[in-house]
């Protein structure tokens, strides 16, 4: 009797921290031949598990040490108190492969922002109000996201990771703060 192939439980990976060279490298394109393979799907599952475990609202592959243009995003901000002046709203689980980003408007929307790879700190970081991303999803279909408000901030933050950038490159340095002095923040 043939054994059914059994899928391993997704693994929560270690999130690398600022100072690791992969966070400062341009990530490589994911070969389209890998899309839909068990190997890539397992990696995506691991990234989702890692993001949820952290918890965070986004994770880019360089954050688990892989220089690949692969991002997962999910924001379960469903409670009314989360739908605040930051224009935060729920974002369903979204996988972005080889994303290309365009931004619109001045880079002048300022809120505290954090990063799972700069753990324990936040700073006011200016972002564009709107971002449009063209990418492939986990099935290899082209998707276009045109988001504003907090989800647009997440897109800008995650696409920065693929270009070797961190929010600290854009932040208002005078606001750089340990989390214990702040409340209600979400890292990505
Ligand atoms: Zn980050």
mmCIF file of N, CA and C in Angstrom, residues 81-173:
data_model
loop_
_atom_site.group_PDB
_atom_site.id
_atom_site.type_symbol
_atom_site.label_atom_id
_atom_site.label_comp_id
_atom_site.label_asym_id
_atom_site.label_seq_id
_atom_site.Cartn_x
_atom_site.Cartn_y
_atom_site.Cartn_z
ATOM 1 N N UNK A 81 -12.034 49.699 16.645
ATOM 2 C CA UNK A 81 -11.023 50.592 17.227
ATOM 3 C C UNK A 81 -9.721 50.592 16.437
ATOM 4 N N UNK A 82 -9.559 49.572 15.599
ATOM 5 C CA UNK A 82 -8.361 49.545 14.760
ATOM 6 C C UNK A 82 -8.533 50.369 13.487
ATOM 7 N N UNK A 83 -9.778 50.669 13.163
ATOM 8 C CA UNK A 83 -10.035 51.411 11.929
ATOM 9 C C UNK A 83 -9.930 52.897 12.267
ATOM 10 N N UNK A 84 -8.704 53.298 12.481
ATOM 11 C CA UNK A 84 -8.443 54.585 13.098
ATOM 12 C C UNK A 84 -8.015 55.617 12.063
ATOM 13 N N UNK A 85 -7.423 56.693 12.553
ATOM 14 C CA UNK A 85 -7.029 57.799 11.655
ATOM 15 C C UNK A 85 -5.939 57.388 10.671
ATOM 16 N N UNK A 86 -5.301 56.262 10.945
ATOM 17 C CA UNK A 86 -4.262 55.794 10.016
ATOM 18 C C UNK A 86 -4.868 55.181 8.759
ATOM 19 N N UNK A 87 -6.227 55.075 8.760
ATOM 20 C CA UNK A 87 -6.915 54.427 7.645
ATOM 21 C C UNK A 87 -6.476 52.969 7.530
ATOM 22 N N UNK A 88 -6.371 52.337 8.711
ATOM 23 C CA UNK A 88 -6.056 50.920 8.744
ATOM 24 C C UNK A 88 -7.318 50.137 8.409
ATOM 25 N N UNK A 89 -7.188 49.070 7.665
ATOM 26 C CA UNK A 89 -8.333 48.213 7.343
ATOM 27 C C UNK A 89 -7.836 46.788 7.124
ATOM 28 N N UNK A 90 -8.754 45.865 7.220
ATOM 29 C CA UNK A 90 -8.368 44.470 7.063
ATOM 30 C C UNK A 90 -7.862 44.194 5.656
ATOM 31 N N UNK A 91 -6.809 43.413 5.597
ATOM 32 C CA UNK A 91 -6.282 42.971 4.300
ATOM 33 C C UNK A 91 -6.254 41.452 4.343
ATOM 34 N N UNK A 92 -6.906 40.785 3.385
ATOM 35 C CA UNK A 92 -6.858 39.319 3.377
ATOM 36 C C UNK A 92 -5.445 38.831 3.053
ATOM 37 N N UNK A 93 -5.175 37.584 3.374
ATOM 38 C CA UNK A 93 -3.855 37.022 3.079
ATOM 39 C C UNK A 93 -3.538 37.199 1.594
ATOM 40 N N UNK A 94 -2.425 37.843 1.329
ATOM 41 C CA UNK A 94 -2.027 38.175 -0.044
ATOM 42 C C UNK A 94 -0.574 37.778 -0.235
ATOM 43 N N UNK A 95 -0.291 37.057 -1.323
ATOM 44 C CA UNK A 95 1.071 36.648 -1.660
ATOM 45 C C UNK A 95 1.520 37.444 -2.873
ATOM 46 N N UNK A 96 2.678 38.061 -2.778
ATOM 47 C CA UNK A 96 3.230 38.851 -3.882
ATOM 48 C C UNK A 96 4.558 38.238 -4.315
ATOM 49 N N UNK A 97 4.624 37.866 -5.586
ATOM 50 C CA UNK A 97 5.863 37.342 -6.167
ATOM 51 C C UNK A 97 6.335 38.340 -7.221
ATOM 52 N N UNK A 98 7.601 38.728 -7.144
ATOM 53 C CA UNK A 98 8.209 39.680 -8.081
ATOM 54 C C UNK A 98 7.387 40.961 -8.230
ATOM 55 N N UNK A 99 7.017 41.616 -7.119
ATOM 56 C CA UNK A 99 6.174 42.809 -7.204
ATOM 57 C C UNK A 99 6.909 44.013 -7.780
ATOM 58 N N UNK A 100 6.142 44.827 -8.513
ATOM 59 C CA UNK A 100 6.638 46.132 -8.970
ATOM 60 C C UNK A 100 5.707 47.170 -8.375
ATOM 61 N N UNK A 101 6.275 48.187 -7.752
ATOM 62 C CA UNK A 101 5.460 49.169 -7.040
ATOM 63 C C UNK A 101 5.563 50.546 -7.682
ATOM 64 N N UNK A 102 4.412 51.233 -7.732
ATOM 65 C CA UNK A 102 4.353 52.651 -8.099
ATOM 66 C C UNK A 102 3.675 53.359 -6.934
ATOM 67 N N UNK A 103 4.141 54.548 -6.610
ATOM 68 C CA UNK A 103 3.502 55.309 -5.533
ATOM 69 C C UNK A 103 2.931 56.599 -6.095
ATOM 70 N N UNK A 104 1.933 57.134 -5.383
ATOM 71 C CA UNK A 104 1.223 58.317 -5.847
ATOM 72 C C UNK A 104 1.132 59.333 -4.727
ATOM 73 N N UNK A 105 1.296 60.591 -5.065
ATOM 74 C CA UNK A 105 1.212 61.667 -4.079
ATOM 75 C C UNK A 105 2.539 61.854 -3.367
ATOM 76 N N UNK A 106 2.584 62.923 -2.575
ATOM 77 C CA UNK A 106 3.806 63.232 -1.835
ATOM 78 C C UNK A 106 4.046 62.189 -0.748
ATOM 79 N N UNK A 107 5.311 62.026 -0.385
ATOM 80 C CA UNK A 107 5.654 61.077 0.690
ATOM 81 C C UNK A 107 5.534 61.824 2.020
ATOM 82 N N UNK A 108 4.265 62.074 2.429
ATOM 83 C CA UNK A 108 4.063 62.946 3.584
ATOM 84 C C UNK A 108 3.004 62.432 4.569
ATOM 85 N N UNK A 109 2.628 61.160 4.455
ATOM 86 C CA UNK A 109 1.689 60.594 5.432
ATOM 87 C C UNK A 109 2.524 60.009 6.563
ATOM 88 N N UNK A 110 2.390 60.587 7.759
ATOM 89 C CA UNK A 110 3.315 60.254 8.848
ATOM 90 C C UNK A 110 2.627 59.533 10.000
ATOM 91 N N UNK A 111 3.038 58.296 10.223
ATOM 92 C CA UNK A 111 2.595 57.528 11.386
ATOM 93 C C UNK A 111 3.780 56.704 11.882
ATOM 94 N N UNK A 112 3.640 56.228 13.129
ATOM 95 C CA UNK A 112 4.652 55.311 13.640
ATOM 96 C C UNK A 112 4.619 54.018 12.840
ATOM 97 N N UNK A 113 5.790 53.485 12.585
ATOM 98 C CA UNK A 113 5.929 52.245 11.828
ATOM 99 C C UNK A 113 7.010 51.408 12.487
ATOM 100 N N UNK A 114 6.833 50.100 12.445
ATOM 101 C CA UNK A 114 7.840 49.198 12.996
ATOM 102 C C UNK A 114 8.188 48.125 11.996
ATOM 103 N N UNK A 115 9.129 47.259 12.372
ATOM 104 C CA UNK A 115 9.581 46.189 11.473
ATOM 105 C C UNK A 115 10.011 45.007 12.322
ATOM 106 N N UNK A 116 9.602 43.812 11.913
ATOM 107 C CA UNK A 116 9.982 42.603 12.654
ATOM 108 C C UNK A 116 11.489 42.382 12.627
ATOM 109 N N UNK A 117 12.192 43.067 11.707
ATOM 110 C CA UNK A 117 13.644 42.946 11.625
ATOM 111 C C UNK A 117 14.370 44.105 12.325
ATOM 112 N N UNK A 118 13.583 44.986 12.940
ATOM 113 C CA UNK A 118 14.150 46.041 13.804
ATOM 114 C C UNK A 118 13.339 45.932 15.094
ATOM 115 N N UNK A 119 13.439 44.758 15.666
ATOM 116 C CA UNK A 119 12.499 44.359 16.707
ATOM 117 C C UNK A 119 12.541 45.283 17.919
ATOM 118 N N UNK A 120 11.332 45.675 18.354
ATOM 119 C CA UNK A 120 11.246 46.430 19.597
ATOM 120 C C UNK A 120 11.316 47.936 19.438
ATOM 121 N N UNK A 121 11.421 48.413 18.201
ATOM 122 C CA UNK A 121 11.500 49.851 17.960
ATOM 123 C C UNK A 121 10.408 50.298 16.990
ATOM 124 N N UNK A 122 10.045 51.553 17.093
ATOM 125 C CA UNK A 122 9.128 52.184 16.140
ATOM 126 C C UNK A 122 9.615 53.603 15.889
ATOM 127 N N UNK A 123 9.205 54.163 14.734
ATOM 128 C CA UNK A 123 9.514 55.574 14.463
ATOM 129 C C UNK A 123 8.483 56.121 13.487
ATOM 130 N N UNK A 124 8.237 57.406 13.571
ATOM 131 C CA UNK A 124 7.378 58.065 12.596
ATOM 132 C C UNK A 124 8.074 58.009 11.238
ATOM 133 N N UNK A 125 7.351 57.475 10.267
ATOM 134 C CA UNK A 125 7.930 57.238 8.948
ATOM 135 C C UNK A 125 6.989 57.769 7.873
ATOM 136 N N UNK A 126 7.438 58.707 7.062
ATOM 137 C CA UNK A 126 6.569 59.233 6.011
ATOM 138 C C UNK A 126 6.417 58.239 4.868
ATOM 139 N N UNK A 127 5.188 58.076 4.422
ATOM 140 C CA UNK A 127 4.899 57.193 3.280
ATOM 141 C C UNK A 127 3.926 57.887 2.336
ATOM 142 N N UNK A 128 3.860 57.385 1.122
ATOM 143 C CA UNK A 128 2.877 57.885 0.149
ATOM 144 C C UNK A 128 1.488 57.372 0.534
ATOM 145 N N UNK A 129 0.464 58.165 0.210
ATOM 146 C CA UNK A 129 -0.906 57.793 0.562
ATOM 147 C C UNK A 129 -1.389 56.585 -0.237
ATOM 148 N N UNK A 130 -0.873 56.447 -1.465
ATOM 149 C CA UNK A 130 -1.413 55.400 -2.330
ATOM 150 C C UNK A 130 -0.276 54.651 -3.025
ATOM 151 N N UNK A 131 -0.458 53.357 -3.187
ATOM 152 C CA UNK A 131 0.537 52.553 -3.891
ATOM 153 C C UNK A 131 -0.170 51.538 -4.779
ATOM 154 N N UNK A 132 0.409 51.323 -5.950
ATOM 155 C CA UNK A 132 -0.119 50.288 -6.841
ATOM 156 C C UNK A 132 0.985 49.267 -7.084
ATOM 157 N N UNK A 133 0.649 48.019 -6.846
ATOM 158 C CA UNK A 133 1.613 46.932 -7.021
ATOM 159 C C UNK A 133 1.097 45.957 -8.069
ATOM 160 N N UNK A 134 1.963 45.616 -8.996
ATOM 161 C CA UNK A 134 1.694 44.550 -9.962
ATOM 162 C C UNK A 134 2.616 43.395 -9.607
ATOM 163 N N UNK A 135 2.050 42.212 -9.475
ATOM 164 C CA UNK A 135 2.839 41.059 -9.034
ATOM 165 C C UNK A 135 2.190 39.783 -9.553
ATOM 166 N N UNK A 136 2.840 38.672 -9.293
ATOM 167 C CA UNK A 136 2.218 37.364 -9.508
ATOM 168 C C UNK A 136 1.780 36.847 -8.148
ATOM 169 N N UNK A 137 0.673 36.125 -8.113
ATOM 170 C CA UNK A 137 0.271 35.498 -6.856
ATOM 171 C C UNK A 137 0.824 34.072 -6.801
ATOM 172 N N UNK A 138 0.441 33.329 -5.777
ATOM 173 C CA UNK A 138 1.018 31.998 -5.570
ATOM 174 C C UNK A 138 0.636 31.006 -6.659
ATOM 175 N N UNK A 139 -0.400 31.363 -7.451
ATOM 176 C CA UNK A 139 -0.779 30.480 -8.568
ATOM 177 C C UNK A 139 -0.126 30.909 -9.882
ATOM 178 N N UNK A 140 0.587 32.033 -9.850
ATOM 179 C CA UNK A 140 1.221 32.531 -11.060
ATOM 180 C C UNK A 140 0.345 33.490 -11.850
ATOM 181 N N UNK A 141 -0.810 33.869 -11.283
ATOM 182 C CA UNK A 141 -1.681 34.841 -11.948
ATOM 183 C C UNK A 141 -1.175 36.251 -11.669
ATOM 184 N N UNK A 142 -1.280 37.114 -12.692
ATOM 185 C CA UNK A 142 -0.900 38.505 -12.446
ATOM 186 C C UNK A 142 -1.994 39.194 -11.635
ATOM 187 N N UNK A 143 -1.588 39.903 -10.602
ATOM 188 C CA UNK A 143 -2.550 40.659 -9.799
ATOM 189 C C UNK A 143 -2.092 42.114 -9.728
ATOM 190 N N UNK A 144 -3.077 43.001 -9.621
ATOM 191 C CA UNK A 144 -2.789 44.431 -9.449
ATOM 192 C C UNK A 144 -3.519 44.885 -8.191
ATOM 193 N N UNK A 145 -2.764 45.422 -7.246
ATOM 194 C CA UNK A 145 -3.346 45.954 -6.012
ATOM 195 C C UNK A 145 -3.213 47.460 -6.069
ATOM 196 N N UNK A 146 -4.298 48.159 -5.805
ATOM 197 C CA UNK A 146 -4.253 49.623 -5.781
ATOM 198 C C UNK A 146 -4.820 50.029 -4.431
ATOM 199 N N UNK A 147 -3.927 50.270 -3.467
ATOM 200 C CA UNK A 147 -4.345 50.447 -2.078
ATOM 201 C C UNK A 147 -3.958 51.834 -1.586
ATOM 202 N N UNK A 148 -4.779 52.345 -0.655
ATOM 203 C CA UNK A 148 -4.417 53.589 0.000
ATOM 204 C C UNK A 148 -4.363 53.354 1.509
ATOM 205 N N UNK A 149 -4.028 54.422 2.248
ATOM 206 C CA UNK A 149 -4.010 54.336 3.699
ATOM 207 C C UNK A 149 -2.994 53.335 4.227
ATOM 208 N N UNK A 150 -3.352 52.672 5.322
ATOM 209 C CA UNK A 150 -2.407 51.772 5.997
ATOM 210 C C UNK A 150 -1.963 50.621 5.093
ATOM 211 N N UNK A 151 -2.865 49.993 4.340
ATOM 212 C CA UNK A 151 -2.402 48.928 3.434
ATOM 213 C C UNK A 151 -1.366 49.420 2.421
ATOM 214 N N UNK A 152 -1.484 50.681 1.969
ATOM 215 C CA UNK A 152 -0.479 51.233 1.049
ATOM 216 C C UNK A 152 0.868 51.350 1.756
ATOM 217 N N UNK A 153 0.836 51.668 3.045
ATOM 218 C CA UNK A 153 2.073 51.716 3.847
ATOM 219 C C UNK A 153 2.710 50.329 3.917
ATOM 220 N N UNK A 154 1.898 49.311 4.130
ATOM 221 C CA UNK A 154 2.437 47.939 4.194
ATOM 222 C C UNK A 154 3.112 47.586 2.860
ATOM 223 N N UNK A 155 2.456 47.908 1.756
ATOM 224 C CA UNK A 155 3.044 47.607 0.437
ATOM 225 C C UNK A 155 4.401 48.288 0.280
ATOM 226 N N UNK A 156 4.476 49.564 0.670
ATOM 227 C CA UNK A 156 5.740 50.293 0.529
ATOM 228 C C UNK A 156 6.817 49.680 1.423
ATOM 229 N N UNK A 157 6.441 49.313 2.645
ATOM 230 C CA UNK A 157 7.389 48.727 3.598
ATOM 231 C C UNK A 157 7.940 47.397 3.067
ATOM 232 N N UNK A 158 7.038 46.539 2.574
ATOM 233 C CA UNK A 158 7.476 45.207 2.132
ATOM 234 C C UNK A 158 8.279 45.284 0.837
ATOM 235 N N UNK A 159 7.856 46.135 -0.097
ATOM 236 C CA UNK A 159 8.628 46.257 -1.343
ATOM 237 C C UNK A 159 10.000 46.862 -1.072
ATOM 238 N N UNK A 160 10.102 47.753 -0.072
ATOM 239 C CA UNK A 160 11.420 48.256 0.338
ATOM 240 C C UNK A 160 12.347 47.110 0.734
ATOM 241 N N UNK A 161 11.796 46.121 1.469
ATOM 242 C CA UNK A 161 12.638 44.995 1.894
ATOM 243 C C UNK A 161 13.291 44.308 0.697
ATOM 244 N N UNK A 162 12.575 44.240 -0.426
ATOM 245 C CA UNK A 162 13.110 43.532 -1.604
ATOM 246 C C UNK A 162 14.215 44.333 -2.284
ATOM 247 N N UNK A 163 14.276 45.628 -1.959
ATOM 248 C CA UNK A 163 15.315 46.498 -2.530
ATOM 249 C C UNK A 163 16.409 46.793 -1.501
ATOM 250 N N UNK A 164 16.430 46.039 -0.416
ATOM 251 C CA UNK A 164 17.480 46.223 0.591
ATOM 252 C C UNK A 164 17.297 47.454 1.451
ATOM 253 N N UNK A 165 16.047 47.925 1.550
ATOM 254 C CA UNK A 165 15.791 49.126 2.362
ATOM 255 C C UNK A 165 14.958 48.787 3.596
ATOM 256 N N UNK A 166 15.143 49.585 4.640
ATOM 257 C CA UNK A 166 14.383 49.449 5.887
ATOM 258 C C UNK A 166 13.715 50.781 6.195
ATOM 259 N N UNK A 167 12.686 50.735 7.046
ATOM 260 C CA UNK A 167 11.991 51.984 7.357
ATOM 261 C C UNK A 167 12.917 53.013 7.986
ATOM 262 N N UNK A 168 13.970 52.535 8.646
ATOM 263 C CA UNK A 168 14.887 53.480 9.294
ATOM 264 C C UNK A 168 15.563 54.397 8.277
ATOM 265 N N UNK A 169 15.552 54.009 6.999
ATOM 266 C CA UNK A 169 16.119 54.869 5.955
ATOM 267 C C UNK A 169 15.231 56.081 5.675
ATOM 268 N N UNK A 170 13.945 55.976 6.016
ATOM 269 C CA UNK A 170 12.990 57.062 5.723
ATOM 270 C C UNK A 170 12.511 57.773 6.987
ATOM 271 N N UNK A 171 12.804 57.208 8.157
ATOM 272 C CA UNK A 171 12.123 57.677 9.378
ATOM 273 C C UNK A 171 12.557 59.078 9.799
ATOM 274 N N UNK A 172 11.693 59.683 10.629
ATOM 275 C CA UNK A 172 12.064 60.893 11.361
ATOM 276 C C UNK A 172 12.893 60.402 12.545
ATOM 277 N N UNK A 173 14.199 60.597 12.470
ATOM 278 C CA UNK A 173 15.104 59.965 13.435
ATOM 279 C C UNK A 173 14.829 60.381 14.880
#
